[in-house]
Every structure is written in structure tokens, then in C-alpha cells.
Amino acid sequence: MKGSKPYIVAGPCSVESREQLGEVVQALSQVPQVDMVRCGVWKPRTHPGVFEGNGEEALQWVKEVRNECQGLRFCCEVARAEHVELALRYGMEGVWIGARTTANPFVMKEVTEAMRGCGLTVMVKNAPSPDVQLWIGAVERCRQVGLKDIVAVHRGFDVFMNGGYRNNPLWEVPIELRRLEPDLPILCDPSHIAGRREPIAALTQTAMNLGMDGLMVEVHPHPDKALTDAKQQITPDELKGLLDTLVVRQTDSTVADGQLQRLREEIDLLDGQLLQVLAARLGVASEIAKVKERDNLAVYQPKRWEQVLQQRKLTAAELGLATEFVEEIFEKIHAESVRVQLGK
Ligand code: PEP
Ligand code: MN
């Protein structure tokens, strides 16, 4: 799935009828960047008593619709062994594991066992909590049963502060996943992160700027009439506009040009200076520890620390640095200074 162009999965949150599926697939087949159609046939709903997908009947519609347009691959969500068996029986090329399934190792075991040795593309969404190990654990379960085409999907996280989105993107989590699993392709699902249409374009561009490998986007022919996730679905035309304007960045910068090389050398130099200054500062802290001991003064002096922090924040503002950033750094430096003074 890692390729020169981003891998694009697009399609409705839920397959609602034969007509809706036919209409959206027909439109998506006219968008050249699209590789795979997502078809939600079993929907994990928060509350009972609402539309939960059309199940096997929807798979039958997928089978019929795919005959009308060649070239596209199809995928659906699976959360049970039985779902996997049906997905395979109806000829799906891919499946995705939903966020709430990734979070449950018992279910992951059942679902991956049902996929043992098959050729499906398996897309593993992150669990709702920002726990990179839970995400990796689910990927490992896929590897254990011999799956070869495994992809991670970043769909944001349920955290207390969601940053104005349905799910907070917490980009540092997929960045950490990339560090730990450099060969695992990562798609971004801007639809479930955003929860509404407006931020989707900006989120997809951020995903590309971070070097992600593709997108999973919810697309519906008439989003406002959608039975699930109506607010966040976009039309095939909107998807086309979005993909046509997306700037895709090179992920391999080892072949950097001379200017980038020079700037990186400058960064290396400055980082060296930063570390020398930090070492010198902690050396002074050790001296201070001796003076405080001699004069019988407590190591932690709240008034002095408050003054230091306020002063550093003022200087930061004058230098055009974000004060929260500088505050965080100085809190870490101060904690280290206290640790050194306590001789720990
Ligand atoms: C979905 O993709 O339709 C879905 C239910 O997503 P998630 O598991 O990310 O909530
Ligand atoms: Mn959805």
C-alpha cells in the first residue's frame, strides 16, 4: 500500500440501499484517485434501537454493484468471526477493524483467527484511547495469523478535550506509531476525526504533510439524508475537489537537496549548543545545592520559581515563542534541577 500516490479508501459510512450504493460507487468510479470503496454493513452504534446496518443483504448489493464497475476494490468493517466469513464469501478484498474492536483483545483474537492465512487487506483503526501499544497489539494479532497486507488507520481519540473535533487527532500518536513501526502504512480517517465536513480538507492536508500513506473518507451521494454520520460525510464531487487540490509530499528526505542539508546541519549545531547550555545550567544547580545546604535552605523555593517562570514567559513572548511551549520546557528543566539538588 506504500506507493508513490496516496492510497484512497472512500465510500459511505453505511450501505443504506441498493440504489444508494449504486449511485455512490458509480460516482466514485469517476474519481481516478480512489482505490477502494468502504461499505459499512454492520454498524457499531452507541445506542440501541437505531439503524445498525443492512448486514448480509448489503454484501449482496456490493456483489451486484461491483460487477457494474471494474477496477475498484471493496472493504467492510468486521467485528465478529461471522462477519469475516461473510466478507470472504461475498468476495470483499479488504476489511477494517473498528476502533472499539481494536480496544478489545478477546474480540481481536476471534476476528483475526477467522482471517488466518487469507489474502484480505486489513485496516486496523486506532482504539478510542490514545494507547499506541493497544494499536500495535492489534496489528501484531493480524501478523500472527499470517496476514500480509496490514494497514493502520488513524481516526482520532476520545479524550476529555477534543480540540473542537469529534475525536482529537493527537497527531503525536500516529507519529509514535510510525517511529515504532516504520514499515506499517498509515491512512488518516479525517471524517471520524472531524465529525463534520468543514475541517476535513485541512485534516487531510495535515495527514499528507506528516507523510501518511493515504486516506479513508466517508462519502455519500446525499450526505444530509445519511442514516449514520450525516454531518461528516461529503459528496463524491467534494471528494474529487479535495483530492485534486491535495499536496502530496515526498516521505523520503534522505535524498535531500543541498539547501535542506545545510539547514539540517544548522539544526544539529544549535541542538549541540542547547545541550551544552542545559549541562552548564544543571552544573550551576549543583553549586546552588551546596549553598542551600550550608545555609539550611529548602531545595524548593516556590517564590523564586514563580519569578523565574514569569520572567522566562515574558522573554519568550518578546522572542515570539509560544509561552505554553516555553512554560512546559521550563517546568521540565526545573524538575530536573530539583532532582539534581536533592542528589537523586
Ligand atoms: C466507521 O468507520 O464507520 C466507524 C464506525 O469508525 P470507528 O471505528 O473509527 O468509530
Ligand atoms: Mn461513520
Tab-separated table of C-alpha atoms and ligand atoms in Angstrom:
chain	number	residue	atom	x	y	z
A	1	MET	CA	0.000	0.000	0.000
A	2	LYS	CA	3.006	2.290	0.351
A	3	GLY	CA	3.284	3.828	-3.085
A	4	SER	CA	4.023	6.965	-4.991
A	5	LYS	CA	0.417	8.145	-4.672
A	6	PRO	CA	-1.705	8.168	-1.507
A	7	TYR	CA	-3.985	5.134	-1.168
A	8	ILE	CA	-7.576	6.337	-1.147
A	9	VAL	CA	-10.441	4.472	0.505
A	10	ALA	CA	-13.761	6.277	0.135
A	11	GLY	CA	-17.415	5.375	0.490
A	12	PRO	CA	-20.466	5.634	2.672
A	13	CYS	CA	-20.439	5.275	6.419
A	14	SER	CA	-23.264	2.738	5.917
A	15	VAL	CA	-24.650	0.926	2.901
A	16	GLU	CA	-28.277	2.000	3.149
A	17	SER	CA	-29.884	0.603	-0.014
A	18	ARG	CA	-29.006	-0.944	-3.374
A	19	GLU	CA	-29.732	2.422	-5.039
A	20	GLN	CA	-27.583	4.497	-2.650
A	21	LEU	CA	-24.666	2.101	-3.074
A	22	GLY	CA	-25.029	2.006	-6.873
A	23	GLU	CA	-25.115	5.808	-7.051
A	24	VAL	CA	-22.081	6.389	-4.863
A	25	VAL	CA	-19.980	3.633	-6.462
A	26	GLN	CA	-20.808	4.915	-9.932
A	27	ALA	CA	-19.657	8.409	-8.886
A	28	LEU	CA	-16.533	7.122	-7.139
A	29	SER	CA	-15.532	5.156	-10.235
A	30	GLN	CA	-15.213	8.568	-11.941
A	31	VAL	CA	-12.681	9.784	-9.351
A	32	PRO	CA	-9.369	8.366	-10.610
A	33	GLN	CA	-7.519	8.626	-7.276
A	34	VAL	CA	-9.947	6.252	-5.490
A	35	ASP	CA	-8.608	2.711	-4.947
A	36	MET	CA	-11.103	1.099	-2.606
A	37	VAL	CA	-14.734	1.609	-1.602
A	38	ARG	CA	-15.626	1.434	2.064
A	39	CYS	CA	-19.035	-0.141	2.739
A	40	GLY	CA	-20.259	-0.185	6.329
A	41	VAL	CA	-22.609	-3.160	6.552
A	42	TRP	CA	-22.572	-3.825	10.317
A	43	LYS	CA	-22.602	-0.556	12.232
A	44	PRO	CA	-21.398	-0.323	15.818
A	45	ARG	CA	-23.895	2.158	17.318
A	46	THR	CA	-23.590	3.783	20.697
A	47	HIS	CA	-27.321	3.477	21.459
A	48	PRO	CA	-29.601	0.508	20.716
A	49	GLY	CA	-32.804	0.728	18.707
A	50	VAL	CA	-31.342	2.668	15.756
A	51	PHE	CA	-30.184	1.630	12.260
A	52	GLU	CA	-27.398	-0.926	12.676
A	53	GLY	CA	-26.580	-1.633	9.025
A	54	ASN	CA	-28.105	-3.995	6.477
A	55	GLY	CA	-25.699	-6.873	7.118
A	56	GLU	CA	-25.562	-9.740	4.626
A	57	GLU	CA	-28.166	-8.132	2.352
A	58	ALA	CA	-25.791	-5.183	1.873
A	59	LEU	CA	-22.989	-7.581	0.952
A	60	GLN	CA	-25.232	-8.980	-1.767
A	61	TRP	CA	-25.731	-5.407	-3.103
A	62	VAL	CA	-21.962	-4.887	-3.076
A	63	LYS	CA	-21.546	-8.080	-5.109
A	64	GLU	CA	-24.060	-6.860	-7.687
A	65	VAL	CA	-22.753	-3.286	-7.873
A	66	ARG	CA	-19.116	-4.294	-8.261
A	67	ASN	CA	-19.947	-6.158	-11.470
A	68	GLU	CA	-21.041	-2.858	-12.990
A	69	CYS	CA	-17.705	-1.149	-12.462
A	70	GLN	CA	-14.304	-2.725	-12.761
A	71	GLY	CA	-11.102	-1.641	-11.100
A	72	LEU	CA	-12.337	-0.687	-7.643
A	73	ARG	CA	-11.685	-2.832	-4.588
A	74	PHE	CA	-14.230	-3.093	-1.734
A	75	CYS	CA	-13.998	-3.337	2.026
A	76	CYS	CA	-16.326	-3.538	5.028
A	77	GLU	CA	-15.977	-3.416	8.795
A	78	VAL	CA	-15.718	-6.718	10.662
A	79	ALA	CA	-16.176	-7.170	14.390
A	80	ARG	CA	-17.050	-10.868	14.671
A	81	ALA	CA	-15.694	-14.121	13.169
A	82	GLU	CA	-19.032	-14.455	11.389
A	83	HIS	CA	-18.537	-11.040	9.719
A	84	VAL	CA	-15.158	-12.195	8.366
A	85	GLU	CA	-16.661	-15.392	6.956
A	86	LEU	CA	-19.383	-13.418	5.185
A	87	ALA	CA	-16.959	-10.759	3.908
A	88	LEU	CA	-14.831	-13.519	2.363
A	89	ARG	CA	-17.852	-15.344	0.962
A	90	TYR	CA	-19.051	-12.189	-0.815
A	91	GLY	CA	-15.612	-11.503	-2.286
A	92	MET	CA	-14.501	-8.437	-0.337
A	93	GLU	CA	-10.845	-7.517	-0.926
A	94	GLY	CA	-10.461	-5.701	2.366
A	95	VAL	CA	-11.860	-5.319	5.852
A	96	TRP	CA	-11.368	-2.768	8.573
A	97	ILE	CA	-11.303	-3.294	12.292
A	98	GLY	CA	-13.288	-0.565	14.065
A	99	ALA	CA	-11.900	1.470	16.947
A	100	ARG	CA	-13.981	-0.307	19.569
A	101	THR	CA	-12.885	-3.719	18.290
A	102	THR	CA	-9.183	-2.804	18.349
A	103	ALA	CA	-9.645	-1.935	22.026
A	104	ASN	CA	-10.786	-5.470	22.885
A	105	PRO	CA	-8.082	-8.174	22.735
A	106	PHE	CA	-10.627	-11.028	23.108
A	107	VAL	CA	-12.555	-9.861	20.062
A	108	MET	CA	-9.347	-9.142	18.155
A	109	LYS	CA	-8.272	-12.735	18.774
A	110	GLU	CA	-11.577	-14.102	17.482
A	111	VAL	CA	-11.656	-11.866	14.412
A	112	THR	CA	-8.028	-12.426	13.425
A	113	GLU	CA	-8.329	-16.220	13.890
A	114	ALA	CA	-11.161	-16.130	11.341
A	115	MET	CA	-8.789	-14.396	8.887
A	116	ARG	CA	-5.911	-16.872	9.288
A	117	GLY	CA	-3.930	-17.162	6.061
A	118	CYS	CA	-6.424	-15.259	3.870
A	119	GLY	CA	-5.388	-12.603	1.370
A	120	LEU	CA	-7.501	-9.726	2.711
A	121	THR	CA	-6.175	-6.206	3.113
A	122	VAL	CA	-6.780	-5.493	6.807
A	123	MET	CA	-7.065	-1.931	8.062
A	124	VAL	CA	-6.706	-1.553	11.816
A	125	LYS	CA	-8.203	1.604	13.278
A	126	ASN	CA	-6.697	3.002	16.453
A	127	ALA	CA	-8.535	2.191	19.703
A	128	PRO	CA	-10.562	5.112	21.142
A	129	SER	CA	-7.921	5.747	23.825
A	130	PRO	CA	-4.531	7.186	22.811
A	131	ASP	CA	-2.644	3.977	23.591
A	132	VAL	CA	-0.164	3.209	20.832
A	133	GLN	CA	0.582	-0.253	22.276
A	134	LEU	CA	-3.073	-1.295	22.022
A	135	TRP	CA	-2.952	-0.281	18.351
A	136	ILE	CA	0.307	-2.184	17.769
A	137	GLY	CA	-1.046	-5.200	19.672
A	138	ALA	CA	-3.982	-5.434	17.263
A	139	VAL	CA	-1.572	-5.198	14.305
A	140	GLU	CA	0.556	-7.965	15.850
A	141	ARG	CA	-2.517	-10.208	16.124
A	142	CYS	CA	-3.043	-9.705	12.370
A	143	ARG	CA	0.574	-10.648	11.684
A	144	GLN	CA	0.299	-13.728	13.902
A	145	VAL	CA	-2.358	-15.253	11.641
A	146	GLY	CA	-0.252	-14.700	8.528
A	147	LEU	CA	-1.934	-11.588	7.122
A	148	LYS	CA	0.390	-9.745	4.774
A	149	ASP	CA	-1.379	-6.551	3.775
A	150	ILE	CA	-1.892	-4.756	7.098
A	151	VAL	CA	-2.568	-1.040	7.350
A	152	ALA	CA	-3.185	1.250	10.332
A	153	VAL	CA	-5.987	3.833	10.234
A	154	HIS	CA	-5.781	6.952	12.378
A	155	ARG	CA	-9.330	8.045	13.324
A	156	GLY	CA	-8.571	10.265	16.324
A	157	PHE	CA	-9.119	9.664	20.039
A	158	ASP	CA	-11.859	10.046	22.626
A	159	VAL	CA	-10.238	12.292	25.171
A	160	PHE	CA	-11.647	14.843	27.582
A	161	MET	CA	-10.655	17.844	25.440
A	162	ASN	CA	-11.334	17.055	21.788
A	163	GLY	CA	-9.980	20.290	20.310
A	164	GLY	CA	-13.275	21.118	18.569
A	165	TYR	CA	-13.377	17.803	16.729
A	166	ARG	CA	-15.434	14.650	17.276
A	167	ASN	CA	-12.176	12.852	18.066
A	168	ASN	CA	-8.969	14.652	18.968
A	169	PRO	CA	-6.367	13.914	16.253
A	170	LEU	CA	-3.448	13.790	18.760
A	171	TRP	CA	-1.044	13.593	15.804
A	172	GLU	CA	1.781	12.621	18.158
A	173	VAL	CA	0.211	9.138	18.492
A	174	PRO	CA	0.407	8.157	14.781
A	175	ILE	CA	3.861	9.808	14.701
A	176	GLU	CA	4.918	7.493	17.540
A	177	LEU	CA	3.370	4.542	15.674
A	178	ARG	CA	5.476	5.450	12.632
A	179	ARG	CA	8.610	5.590	14.785
A	180	LEU	CA	7.899	2.159	16.297
A	181	GLU	CA	6.583	0.539	13.091
A	182	PRO	CA	8.309	2.368	10.212
A	183	ASP	CA	7.101	-0.064	7.525
A	184	LEU	CA	3.428	-0.070	8.524
A	185	PRO	CA	1.358	2.109	6.173
A	186	ILE	CA	-0.901	4.602	7.966
A	187	LEU	CA	-4.104	6.031	6.495
A	188	CYS	CA	-5.876	9.016	8.017
A	189	ASP	CA	-9.661	8.955	8.536
A	190	PRO	CA	-10.442	12.683	8.651
A	191	SER	CA	-14.223	12.024	8.683
A	192	HIS	CA	-14.308	10.386	12.116
A	193	ILE	CA	-11.726	12.825	13.478
A	194	ALA	CA	-13.717	15.866	12.332
A	195	GLY	CA	-17.296	14.739	12.941
A	196	ARG	CA	-18.362	17.476	10.488
A	197	ARG	CA	-17.477	18.424	6.929
A	198	GLU	CA	-15.681	21.733	7.333
A	199	PRO	CA	-12.343	20.614	8.833
A	200	ILE	CA	-11.916	17.580	6.544
A	201	ALA	CA	-9.804	19.276	3.847
A	202	ALA	CA	-7.382	20.804	6.364
A	203	LEU	CA	-7.064	17.490	8.225
A	204	THR	CA	-6.274	15.575	5.026
A	205	GLN	CA	-3.564	18.101	4.159
A	206	THR	CA	-2.048	17.777	7.634
A	207	ALA	CA	-2.023	13.985	7.176
A	208	MET	CA	-0.136	14.416	3.878
A	209	ASN	CA	2.272	16.928	5.433
A	210	LEU	CA	3.092	14.299	8.067
A	211	GLY	CA	3.804	11.736	5.336
A	212	MET	CA	0.800	9.480	5.895
A	213	ASP	CA	0.158	6.916	3.183
A	214	GLY	CA	-3.454	7.633	2.314
A	215	LEU	CA	-6.971	8.387	3.458
A	216	MET	CA	-10.229	6.738	4.432
A	217	VAL	CA	-13.005	9.242	3.767
A	218	GLU	CA	-16.764	8.890	4.226
A	219	VAL	CA	-18.580	9.775	1.009
A	220	HIS	CA	-22.352	9.713	0.485
A	221	PRO	CA	-24.356	10.791	-2.590
A	222	HIS	CA	-26.725	12.839	-0.354
A	223	PRO	CA	-24.911	13.379	2.948
A	224	ASP	CA	-27.729	15.229	4.694
A	225	LYS	CA	-30.003	12.221	4.215
A	226	ALA	CA	-27.468	9.699	5.529
A	227	LEU	CA	-28.723	7.249	8.156
A	228	THR	CA	-25.410	7.384	10.046
A	229	ASP	CA	-22.771	10.102	10.446
A	230	ALA	CA	-24.702	12.556	8.245
A	231	LYS	CA	-22.764	15.628	9.394
A	232	GLN	CA	-19.336	14.309	8.415
A	233	GLN	CA	-19.988	12.739	5.021
A	234	ILE	CA	-19.061	14.582	1.830
A	235	THR	CA	-20.303	14.151	-1.734
A	236	PRO	CA	-18.244	12.404	-4.446
A	237	ASP	CA	-17.758	15.834	-6.109
A	238	GLU	CA	-16.428	17.291	-2.879
A	239	LEU	CA	-14.071	14.324	-2.565
A	240	LYS	CA	-12.826	14.939	-6.080
A	241	GLY	CA	-12.189	18.630	-5.314
A	242	LEU	CA	-10.370	17.689	-2.151
A	243	LEU	CA	-8.133	15.105	-3.836
A	244	ASP	CA	-7.388	17.375	-6.797
A	245	THR	CA	-6.059	20.106	-4.506
A	246	LEU	CA	-4.202	17.863	-2.074
A	247	VAL	CA	-0.449	18.500	-1.992
A	248	VAL	CA	1.342	15.187	-1.609
A	249	ARG	CA	4.770	15.364	-0.032
A	250	GLN	CA	7.792	13.117	-0.576
A	251	THR	CA	8.264	10.976	2.524
A	252	ASP	CA	11.875	10.038	1.882
A	253	SER	CA	14.081	13.067	2.546
A	254	THR	CA	17.381	11.174	2.648
A	255	VAL	CA	17.842	12.398	-0.907
A	256	ALA	CA	17.560	15.952	0.396
A	257	ASP	CA	18.900	18.780	-1.745
A	258	GLY	CA	21.821	20.970	-0.661
A	259	GLN	CA	19.706	23.666	0.998
A	260	LEU	CA	17.857	21.188	3.244
A	261	GLN	CA	21.171	19.541	4.082
A	262	ARG	CA	22.677	22.900	5.163
A	263	LEU	CA	19.637	23.777	7.285
A	264	ARG	CA	19.799	20.394	8.987
A	265	GLU	CA	23.456	20.971	9.824
A	266	GLU	CA	22.436	24.270	11.388
A	267	ILE	CA	19.806	22.459	13.494
A	268	ASP	CA	22.391	19.886	14.619
A	269	LEU	CA	24.720	22.717	15.676
A	270	LEU	CA	22.005	24.554	17.607
A	271	ASP	CA	20.897	21.330	19.331
A	272	GLY	CA	24.503	20.799	20.443
A	273	GLN	CA	24.549	24.324	21.897
A	274	LEU	CA	21.205	23.738	23.644
A	275	LEU	CA	22.574	20.606	25.314
A	276	GLN	CA	25.762	22.398	26.414
A	277	VAL	CA	23.697	25.202	27.951
A	278	LEU	CA	21.487	22.659	29.739
A	279	ALA	CA	24.548	20.862	31.126
A	280	ALA	CA	26.013	24.192	32.320
A	281	ARG	CA	22.696	25.176	33.933
A	282	LEU	CA	22.488	21.889	35.841
A	283	GLY	CA	26.122	22.375	36.922
A	284	VAL	CA	25.116	25.705	38.498
A	285	ALA	CA	22.151	23.945	40.147
A	286	SER	CA	24.620	21.573	41.847
A	287	GLU	CA	26.547	24.583	43.179
A	288	ILE	CA	23.277	26.096	44.425
A	289	ALA	CA	22.504	22.815	46.214
A	290	LYS	CA	25.708	23.184	48.267
A	291	VAL	CA	24.916	26.796	49.212
A	292	LYS	CA	21.355	25.898	50.242
A	293	GLU	CA	22.638	23.044	52.357
A	294	ARG	CA	25.220	25.290	54.017
A	295	ASP	CA	22.582	27.971	54.784
A	296	ASN	CA	19.931	25.405	55.721
A	297	LEU	CA	17.518	26.498	52.961
A	298	ALA	CA	14.893	24.213	51.432
A	299	VAL	CA	15.716	22.959	47.933
A	300	TYR	CA	12.358	24.008	46.526
A	301	GLN	CA	11.762	27.764	46.811
A	302	PRO	CA	8.242	28.448	45.434
A	303	LYS	CA	8.578	32.272	45.276
A	304	ARG	CA	11.823	32.163	43.335
A	305	TRP	CA	10.428	29.513	40.978
A	306	GLU	CA	7.315	31.616	40.310
A	307	GLN	CA	9.522	34.636	39.471
A	308	VAL	CA	11.738	32.574	37.178
A	309	LEU	CA	8.738	31.152	35.309
A	310	GLN	CA	7.052	34.547	34.837
A	311	GLN	CA	10.327	36.104	33.661
A	312	ARG	CA	11.004	33.296	31.174
A	313	LYS	CA	7.477	33.588	29.783
A	314	LEU	CA	7.938	37.339	29.254
A	315	THR	CA	11.239	36.779	27.468
A	316	ALA	CA	9.641	34.014	25.396
A	317	ALA	CA	6.856	36.370	24.309
A	318	GLU	CA	9.427	39.024	23.321
A	319	LEU	CA	11.211	36.413	21.212
A	320	GLY	CA	7.967	35.359	19.521
A	321	LEU	CA	7.944	31.915	21.168
A	322	ALA	CA	4.689	30.266	22.314
A	323	THR	CA	4.523	30.829	26.076
A	324	GLU	CA	2.857	27.436	26.793
A	325	PHE	CA	5.732	25.729	24.999
A	326	VAL	CA	8.370	27.629	26.979
A	327	GLU	CA	6.445	27.051	30.224
A	328	GLU	CA	6.410	23.305	29.583
A	329	ILE	CA	10.132	23.234	28.860
A	330	PHE	CA	10.986	25.240	31.976
A	331	GLU	CA	8.789	23.033	34.142
A	332	LYS	CA	10.832	20.049	32.936
A	333	ILE	CA	14.140	21.912	33.472
A	334	HIS	CA	13.078	22.989	36.956
A	335	ALA	CA	12.017	19.440	37.878
A	336	GLU	CA	15.423	18.175	36.748
A	337	SER	CA	17.169	20.926	38.694
A	338	VAL	CA	15.260	19.944	41.868
A	339	ARG	CA	16.162	16.282	41.268
A	340	VAL	CA	19.866	17.194	40.911
A	341	GLN	CA	19.759	19.368	44.047
A	342	LEU	CA	18.181	16.512	46.009
A	343	GLY	CA	21.107	14.365	44.865
A	344	LYS	CA	18.794	11.687	43.409
B	1	PEP	C1	-16.668	3.625	10.722
B	1	PEP	O1	-15.622	3.655	10.072
B	1	PEP	O2	-17.780	3.700	10.213
B	1	PEP	C2	-16.585	3.554	12.203
B	1	PEP	C3	-17.554	3.060	12.926
B	1	PEP	O3	-15.462	4.085	12.651
B	1	PEP	P1	-14.678	3.996	14.054
B	1	PEP	O4	-14.488	2.540	14.361
B	1	PEP	O5	-13.422	4.704	13.734
B	1	PEP	O6	-15.507	4.707	15.072
B	2	MN	MN	-19.018	6.509	10.223
